[in-house]
Amino acid sequence: MKKYSIIQKFNALVQIQTIIISALPYIIGSLMASYYYHHFNLSYCLWLFLAVISFHLAVNGHNQYTDYLRYKKNHVTSYNNILEKFNISRKWARNVIILLTLVSATIGIILSFKVGWIILLIGFFSYLIGYCYSGGPYPILKTPFGEPASGITMGYNITLLGIYVNIYNIHPFDSFFWAKAIIVACPTIFVIANVMLANNICDVEEDVKIGRKTLPFYIGRKNALIVLCIYYVLAYIFLILSVVLHYLPTVALGGLLTIPLVYRSTRTFVKDPHKETTFKGILMNVLLVLVSEIIFSLIGLVW
């Protein structure tokens, strides 16, 4: 049996490479705060960013851990499960998940005394969805609601945190910042939801073996692929709307230049949805849409 280092096991359990999916919405929220509200609090912003990333890694680890338990319960062997593949013990995995959760919660509680209770409120709902996503007797990921749950938690809640931590002390305070955040967050909501949707499209047969009936199971692979395409269209529409409403700089429309690239990778995936080959194009779409939005927004911010 191949031996893996502690770092290799940790990276595999928490899927360290996916932190970009939480980082990008947070940056977009901070950019909106800087451009629309003309406020940016570097210190608190960095501390909350650490809490967001720790929570993201804890949720990833929890997903892998509960997946392992489900496979064992149903006597199914999966070479995709990280605990089996990297020979990670259940106790070690639990300790890592608990530690990351404590780091995130501690920072969040301390910050709530500095910037207000809204941080705790958003954090509470994020933790609740994060646990219910893969834990409990009826985890969300086994239902057709996995895609919106991941999109809203990571796309909206994290963007909302990025905005609030930077504007908590503005006068007068904008009580409707959360509604404006929805518009700005929609591109992140849709492209992140598409990662989960594409993953479920690829895994629909294996998911059924462990009792996981996701959206593609209910509406069929063909209709799920149509939804995937619609989500990308909506992402670009809300990017345009964010600029029209002056929540983001006009230059942010430069993100529309990625449409041909996103179209190409999406078309490739639609023709042959496969985890090992075409799925990486869906992951690349997240970077294309959100990184381009960030780069052009930064240009507009400093221009």
Short mmCIF file of C-alpha atoms in Angstrom, two decimals:
data_model
loop_
_atom_site.label_atom_id
_atom_site.label_comp_id
_atom_site.label_asym_id
_atom_site.label_seq_id
_atom_site.Cartn_x
_atom_site.Cartn_y
_atom_site.Cartn_z
CA MET A 1 0.00 0.00 0.00
CA LYS A 2 1.36 3.40 -0.98
CA LYS A 3 2.23 5.70 1.91
CA TYR A 4 1.21 9.35 1.87
CA SER A 5 2.61 12.25 3.89
CA ILE A 6 0.50 14.26 6.33
CA ILE A 7 0.48 17.18 3.90
CA GLN A 8 -0.69 14.97 1.03
CA LYS A 9 -3.47 13.52 3.19
CA PHE A 10 -4.53 16.97 4.38
CA ASN A 11 -4.57 18.44 0.89
CA ALA A 12 -6.57 15.48 -0.40
CA LEU A 13 -9.10 15.49 2.45
CA VAL A 14 -9.89 19.21 2.30
CA GLN A 15 -9.29 19.53 -1.46
CA ILE A 16 -7.00 22.50 -0.96
CA GLN A 17 -7.06 23.31 -4.67
CA THR A 18 -10.73 24.33 -4.44
CA ILE A 19 -10.22 27.31 -2.09
CA ILE A 20 -10.29 29.53 -5.15
CA ILE A 21 -14.05 28.86 -5.34
CA SER A 22 -14.51 30.61 -1.97
CA ALA A 23 -11.82 33.23 -2.54
CA LEU A 24 -13.30 34.63 -5.76
CA PRO A 25 -16.79 35.52 -4.39
CA TYR A 26 -15.13 37.12 -1.36
CA ILE A 27 -12.91 39.26 -3.57
CA ILE A 28 -15.90 40.27 -5.71
CA GLY A 29 -17.79 41.33 -2.58
CA SER A 30 -14.81 43.38 -1.42
CA LEU A 31 -14.55 45.01 -4.84
CA MET A 32 -18.21 46.04 -4.74
CA ALA A 33 -17.68 47.54 -1.28
CA SER A 34 -14.65 49.46 -2.55
CA TYR A 35 -16.30 50.73 -5.74
CA TYR A 36 -19.95 51.28 -4.79
CA TYR A 37 -19.54 52.20 -1.11
CA HIS A 38 -15.96 53.57 -1.29
CA HIS A 39 -15.00 51.58 1.81
CA PHE A 40 -12.34 48.93 2.44
CA ASN A 41 -11.12 47.62 5.82
CA LEU A 42 -7.94 45.66 5.12
CA SER A 43 -7.33 44.12 8.56
CA TYR A 44 -10.83 42.78 9.22
CA CYS A 45 -11.15 41.79 5.57
CA LEU A 46 -8.06 39.55 5.81
CA TRP A 47 -9.14 37.95 9.09
CA LEU A 48 -12.59 37.14 7.75
CA PHE A 49 -11.00 35.77 4.60
CA LEU A 50 -9.05 33.30 6.77
CA ALA A 51 -12.30 32.27 8.48
CA VAL A 52 -14.04 31.79 5.12
CA ILE A 53 -11.23 29.61 3.77
CA SER A 54 -11.07 27.52 6.96
CA PHE A 55 -14.81 26.93 6.78
CA HIS A 56 -14.58 26.00 3.09
CA LEU A 57 -11.90 23.40 3.86
CA ALA A 58 -13.89 22.04 6.82
CA VAL A 59 -16.97 21.55 4.61
CA ASN A 60 -14.87 19.78 1.97
CA GLY A 61 -13.44 17.44 4.59
CA HIS A 62 -16.90 16.79 6.02
CA ASN A 63 -18.22 15.93 2.56
CA GLN A 64 -15.43 13.39 2.03
CA TYR A 65 -15.93 11.93 5.50
CA THR A 66 -19.70 11.46 5.17
CA ASP A 67 -19.28 10.08 1.64
CA TYR A 68 -16.96 7.43 3.08
CA LEU A 69 -19.53 6.50 5.74
CA ARG A 70 -22.27 6.18 3.12
CA TYR A 71 -20.15 3.94 0.91
CA LYS A 72 -19.36 1.71 3.89
CA LYS A 73 -23.00 1.60 4.97
CA ASN A 74 -24.09 0.49 1.50
CA HIS A 75 -21.13 -1.91 1.11
CA VAL A 76 -20.00 -0.09 -2.02
CA THR A 77 -16.34 0.35 -2.95
CA SER A 78 -15.40 3.63 -4.60
CA TYR A 79 -11.93 4.48 -5.81
CA ASN A 80 -13.03 8.13 -5.94
CA ASN A 81 -13.38 8.37 -2.16
CA ILE A 82 -10.45 10.23 -0.65
CA LEU A 83 -10.34 8.40 2.70
CA GLU A 84 -9.89 5.05 0.98
CA LYS A 85 -7.60 6.29 -1.76
CA PHE A 86 -5.19 8.08 0.62
CA ASN A 87 -5.55 5.67 3.55
CA ILE A 88 -6.92 8.37 5.87
CA SER A 89 -8.29 7.18 9.21
CA ARG A 90 -11.72 8.32 10.33
CA LYS A 91 -10.32 9.72 13.58
CA TRP A 92 -7.68 11.80 11.80
CA ALA A 93 -10.24 13.14 9.35
CA ARG A 94 -12.61 14.10 12.19
CA ASN A 95 -9.84 15.94 14.05
CA VAL A 96 -8.90 17.96 10.96
CA ILE A 97 -12.54 18.90 10.32
CA ILE A 98 -13.09 19.93 13.96
CA LEU A 99 -9.88 22.01 14.04
CA LEU A 100 -10.76 23.90 10.85
CA THR A 101 -14.30 24.52 12.10
CA LEU A 102 -12.98 25.89 15.41
CA VAL A 103 -10.55 28.22 13.62
CA SER A 104 -13.35 29.59 11.45
CA ALA A 105 -15.85 29.92 14.30
CA THR A 106 -13.35 31.56 16.67
CA ILE A 107 -12.39 34.23 14.13
CA GLY A 108 -16.05 34.81 13.31
CA ILE A 109 -17.04 35.26 16.96
CA ILE A 110 -14.16 37.64 17.68
CA LEU A 111 -14.96 39.69 14.57
CA SER A 112 -18.63 39.89 15.55
CA PHE A 113 -17.60 41.97 18.58
CA LYS A 114 -15.77 44.33 16.23
CA VAL A 115 -18.07 44.63 13.22
CA GLY A 116 -21.48 43.53 14.48
CA TRP A 117 -23.84 40.59 14.85
CA ILE A 118 -24.60 40.35 11.13
CA ILE A 119 -21.35 38.41 10.71
CA LEU A 120 -22.66 35.79 13.15
CA LEU A 121 -26.03 35.64 11.40
CA ILE A 122 -24.51 35.02 7.97
CA GLY A 123 -22.01 32.62 9.50
CA PHE A 124 -24.72 30.68 11.33
CA PHE A 125 -26.71 30.06 8.16
CA SER A 126 -23.53 29.13 6.30
CA TYR A 127 -22.56 26.60 8.98
CA LEU A 128 -26.10 25.22 9.04
CA ILE A 129 -26.19 24.70 5.27
CA GLY A 130 -22.61 23.43 5.30
CA TYR A 131 -23.49 20.71 7.82
CA CYS A 132 -26.85 19.82 6.31
CA TYR A 133 -25.26 19.63 2.88
CA SER A 134 -23.62 16.29 3.63
CA GLY A 135 -24.57 15.51 7.24
CA GLY A 136 -27.66 14.39 9.09
CA PRO A 137 -30.22 11.74 8.10
CA TYR A 138 -31.31 13.64 4.96
CA PRO A 139 -28.26 15.46 3.53
CA ILE A 140 -28.94 18.12 0.90
CA LEU A 141 -26.43 16.61 -1.54
CA LYS A 142 -28.67 13.55 -1.88
CA THR A 143 -31.51 15.76 -3.11
CA PRO A 144 -32.20 17.96 -6.15
CA PHE A 145 -31.34 20.99 -4.00
CA GLY A 146 -27.59 20.42 -3.84
CA GLU A 147 -26.80 22.81 -6.68
CA PRO A 148 -28.72 25.84 -5.33
CA ALA A 149 -27.46 25.13 -1.80
CA SER A 150 -23.81 25.21 -2.89
CA GLY A 151 -24.39 28.17 -5.20
CA ILE A 152 -26.18 30.27 -2.59
CA THR A 153 -23.84 29.41 0.30
CA MET A 154 -20.61 29.97 -1.60
CA GLY A 155 -21.81 32.41 -4.23
CA TYR A 156 -24.08 34.67 -2.20
CA ASN A 157 -23.14 34.30 1.47
CA ILE A 158 -19.42 34.70 0.85
CA THR A 159 -19.97 37.69 -1.43
CA LEU A 160 -22.22 39.17 1.26
CA LEU A 161 -19.49 38.71 3.88
CA GLY A 162 -16.96 40.39 1.60
CA ILE A 163 -19.26 43.40 1.31
CA TYR A 164 -20.37 43.68 4.94
CA VAL A 165 -16.96 43.45 6.61
CA ASN A 166 -15.87 46.45 4.56
CA ILE A 167 -18.97 48.64 5.01
CA TYR A 168 -20.10 47.88 8.58
CA ASN A 169 -18.99 51.33 9.77
CA ILE A 170 -20.29 53.54 6.94
CA HIS A 171 -22.71 56.35 7.79
CA PRO A 172 -25.52 56.16 7.01
CA PHE A 173 -25.51 52.37 6.88
CA ASP A 174 -27.22 50.82 3.84
CA SER A 175 -29.84 48.46 5.29
CA PHE A 176 -30.49 47.05 1.82
CA PHE A 177 -26.90 46.09 1.04
CA TRP A 178 -27.96 42.43 1.13
CA ALA A 179 -30.41 42.98 -1.76
CA LYS A 180 -27.82 44.77 -3.88
CA ALA A 181 -25.42 41.94 -3.10
CA ILE A 182 -27.80 39.46 -4.74
CA ILE A 183 -27.31 41.13 -8.13
CA VAL A 184 -23.52 41.16 -7.84
CA ALA A 185 -23.42 37.63 -6.43
CA CYS A 186 -25.56 36.01 -9.13
CA PRO A 187 -22.67 35.32 -11.56
CA THR A 188 -20.82 33.52 -8.75
CA ILE A 189 -23.98 31.69 -7.68
CA PHE A 190 -24.62 30.32 -11.16
CA VAL A 191 -21.07 29.31 -12.10
CA ILE A 192 -20.48 27.64 -8.72
CA ALA A 193 -23.83 25.84 -8.91
CA ASN A 194 -22.75 24.59 -12.34
CA VAL A 195 -19.68 22.91 -10.85
CA MET A 196 -21.93 20.83 -8.61
CA LEU A 197 -24.44 20.25 -11.41
CA ALA A 198 -21.74 19.07 -13.82
CA ASN A 199 -20.26 16.84 -11.12
CA ASN A 200 -23.68 15.27 -10.50
CA ILE A 201 -24.25 14.79 -14.23
CA CYS A 202 -21.00 12.81 -14.42
CA ASP A 203 -21.70 10.78 -11.27
CA VAL A 204 -25.43 10.13 -11.68
CA GLU A 205 -25.06 6.33 -12.06
CA GLU A 206 -22.66 5.91 -9.13
CA ASP A 207 -24.73 8.26 -6.94
CA VAL A 208 -27.80 6.06 -7.30
CA LYS A 209 -25.85 3.15 -5.78
CA ILE A 210 -25.53 5.03 -2.48
CA GLY A 211 -29.03 6.47 -2.51
CA ARG A 212 -28.07 9.92 -3.77
CA LYS A 213 -30.79 11.21 -6.09
CA THR A 214 -29.62 14.56 -7.41
CA LEU A 215 -31.18 16.93 -9.93
CA PRO A 216 -29.89 15.02 -13.01
CA PHE A 217 -31.59 11.88 -11.68
CA TYR A 218 -34.99 13.59 -11.54
CA ILE A 219 -34.92 15.67 -14.72
CA GLY A 220 -32.61 13.48 -16.80
CA ARG A 221 -29.12 14.14 -18.12
CA LYS A 222 -30.33 15.98 -21.23
CA ASN A 223 -32.42 18.49 -19.28
CA ALA A 224 -29.67 18.89 -16.68
CA LEU A 225 -27.28 19.90 -19.46
CA ILE A 226 -29.81 22.47 -20.68
CA VAL A 227 -30.01 23.93 -17.15
CA LEU A 228 -26.20 24.08 -17.10
CA CYS A 229 -26.18 26.21 -20.26
CA ILE A 230 -28.96 28.48 -18.98
CA TYR A 231 -27.00 29.15 -15.79
CA TYR A 232 -24.05 30.49 -17.80
CA VAL A 233 -26.35 32.80 -19.77
CA LEU A 234 -27.84 34.11 -16.51
CA ALA A 235 -24.36 34.66 -15.06
CA TYR A 236 -23.46 37.03 -17.88
CA ILE A 237 -26.85 38.78 -17.75
CA PHE A 238 -26.37 39.58 -14.06
CA LEU A 239 -22.82 40.78 -14.72
CA ILE A 240 -24.27 43.30 -17.18
CA LEU A 241 -26.99 44.25 -14.68
CA SER A 242 -24.37 44.85 -11.95
CA VAL A 243 -22.67 47.38 -14.21
CA VAL A 244 -25.93 49.01 -15.35
CA LEU A 245 -26.86 49.57 -11.68
CA HIS A 246 -23.34 50.95 -11.02
CA TYR A 247 -22.52 48.28 -8.43
CA LEU A 248 -19.39 47.44 -10.44
CA PRO A 249 -17.24 49.59 -12.75
CA THR A 250 -18.20 49.83 -16.41
CA VAL A 251 -14.89 48.20 -17.29
CA ALA A 252 -16.17 45.01 -15.61
CA LEU A 253 -18.06 44.38 -18.84
CA GLY A 254 -14.70 43.21 -20.16
CA GLY A 255 -15.66 39.92 -18.55
CA LEU A 256 -17.99 39.38 -21.51
CA LEU A 257 -14.87 38.72 -23.61
CA THR A 258 -14.75 35.26 -22.02
CA ILE A 259 -18.05 34.21 -23.60
CA PRO A 260 -16.45 32.40 -26.59
CA LEU A 261 -14.12 30.43 -24.29
CA VAL A 262 -16.91 29.49 -21.88
CA TYR A 263 -19.12 28.51 -24.80
CA ARG A 264 -16.41 26.25 -26.23
CA SER A 265 -15.67 24.39 -22.98
CA THR A 266 -19.38 24.07 -22.18
CA ARG A 267 -20.15 22.67 -25.62
CA THR A 268 -17.36 20.12 -25.20
CA PHE A 269 -18.79 19.03 -21.84
CA VAL A 270 -22.36 18.83 -23.18
CA LYS A 271 -21.23 16.53 -26.00
CA ASP A 272 -19.43 14.16 -23.62
CA PRO A 273 -19.92 14.73 -19.86
CA HIS A 274 -16.98 12.91 -18.31
CA LYS A 275 -15.26 13.42 -14.94
CA GLU A 276 -11.76 12.63 -16.15
CA THR A 277 -11.77 14.66 -19.36
CA THR A 278 -14.40 17.34 -20.03
CA PHE A 279 -15.32 18.22 -16.42
CA LYS A 280 -12.14 20.27 -16.07
CA GLY A 281 -13.62 22.67 -18.62
CA ILE A 282 -16.46 23.46 -16.21
CA LEU A 283 -13.92 24.18 -13.47
CA MET A 284 -12.04 26.43 -15.89
CA ASN A 285 -15.28 28.31 -16.58
CA VAL A 286 -15.39 29.41 -12.94
CA LEU A 287 -12.00 31.05 -13.38
CA LEU A 288 -12.86 32.51 -16.77
CA VAL A 289 -16.06 34.18 -15.58
CA LEU A 290 -15.05 35.30 -12.09
CA VAL A 291 -11.34 36.07 -12.52
CA SER A 292 -12.06 38.18 -15.60
CA GLU A 293 -14.76 40.02 -13.64
CA ILE A 294 -12.28 40.66 -10.83
CA ILE A 295 -9.45 41.80 -13.11
CA PHE A 296 -11.60 44.23 -15.09
CA SER A 297 -13.28 45.51 -11.91
CA LEU A 298 -9.86 46.19 -10.41
CA ILE A 299 -8.88 48.09 -13.53
CA GLY A 300 -12.06 50.15 -13.27
CA LEU A 301 -11.45 50.74 -9.56
CA VAL A 302 -7.96 52.20 -9.98
CA TRP A 303 -8.52 53.86 -13.34
#
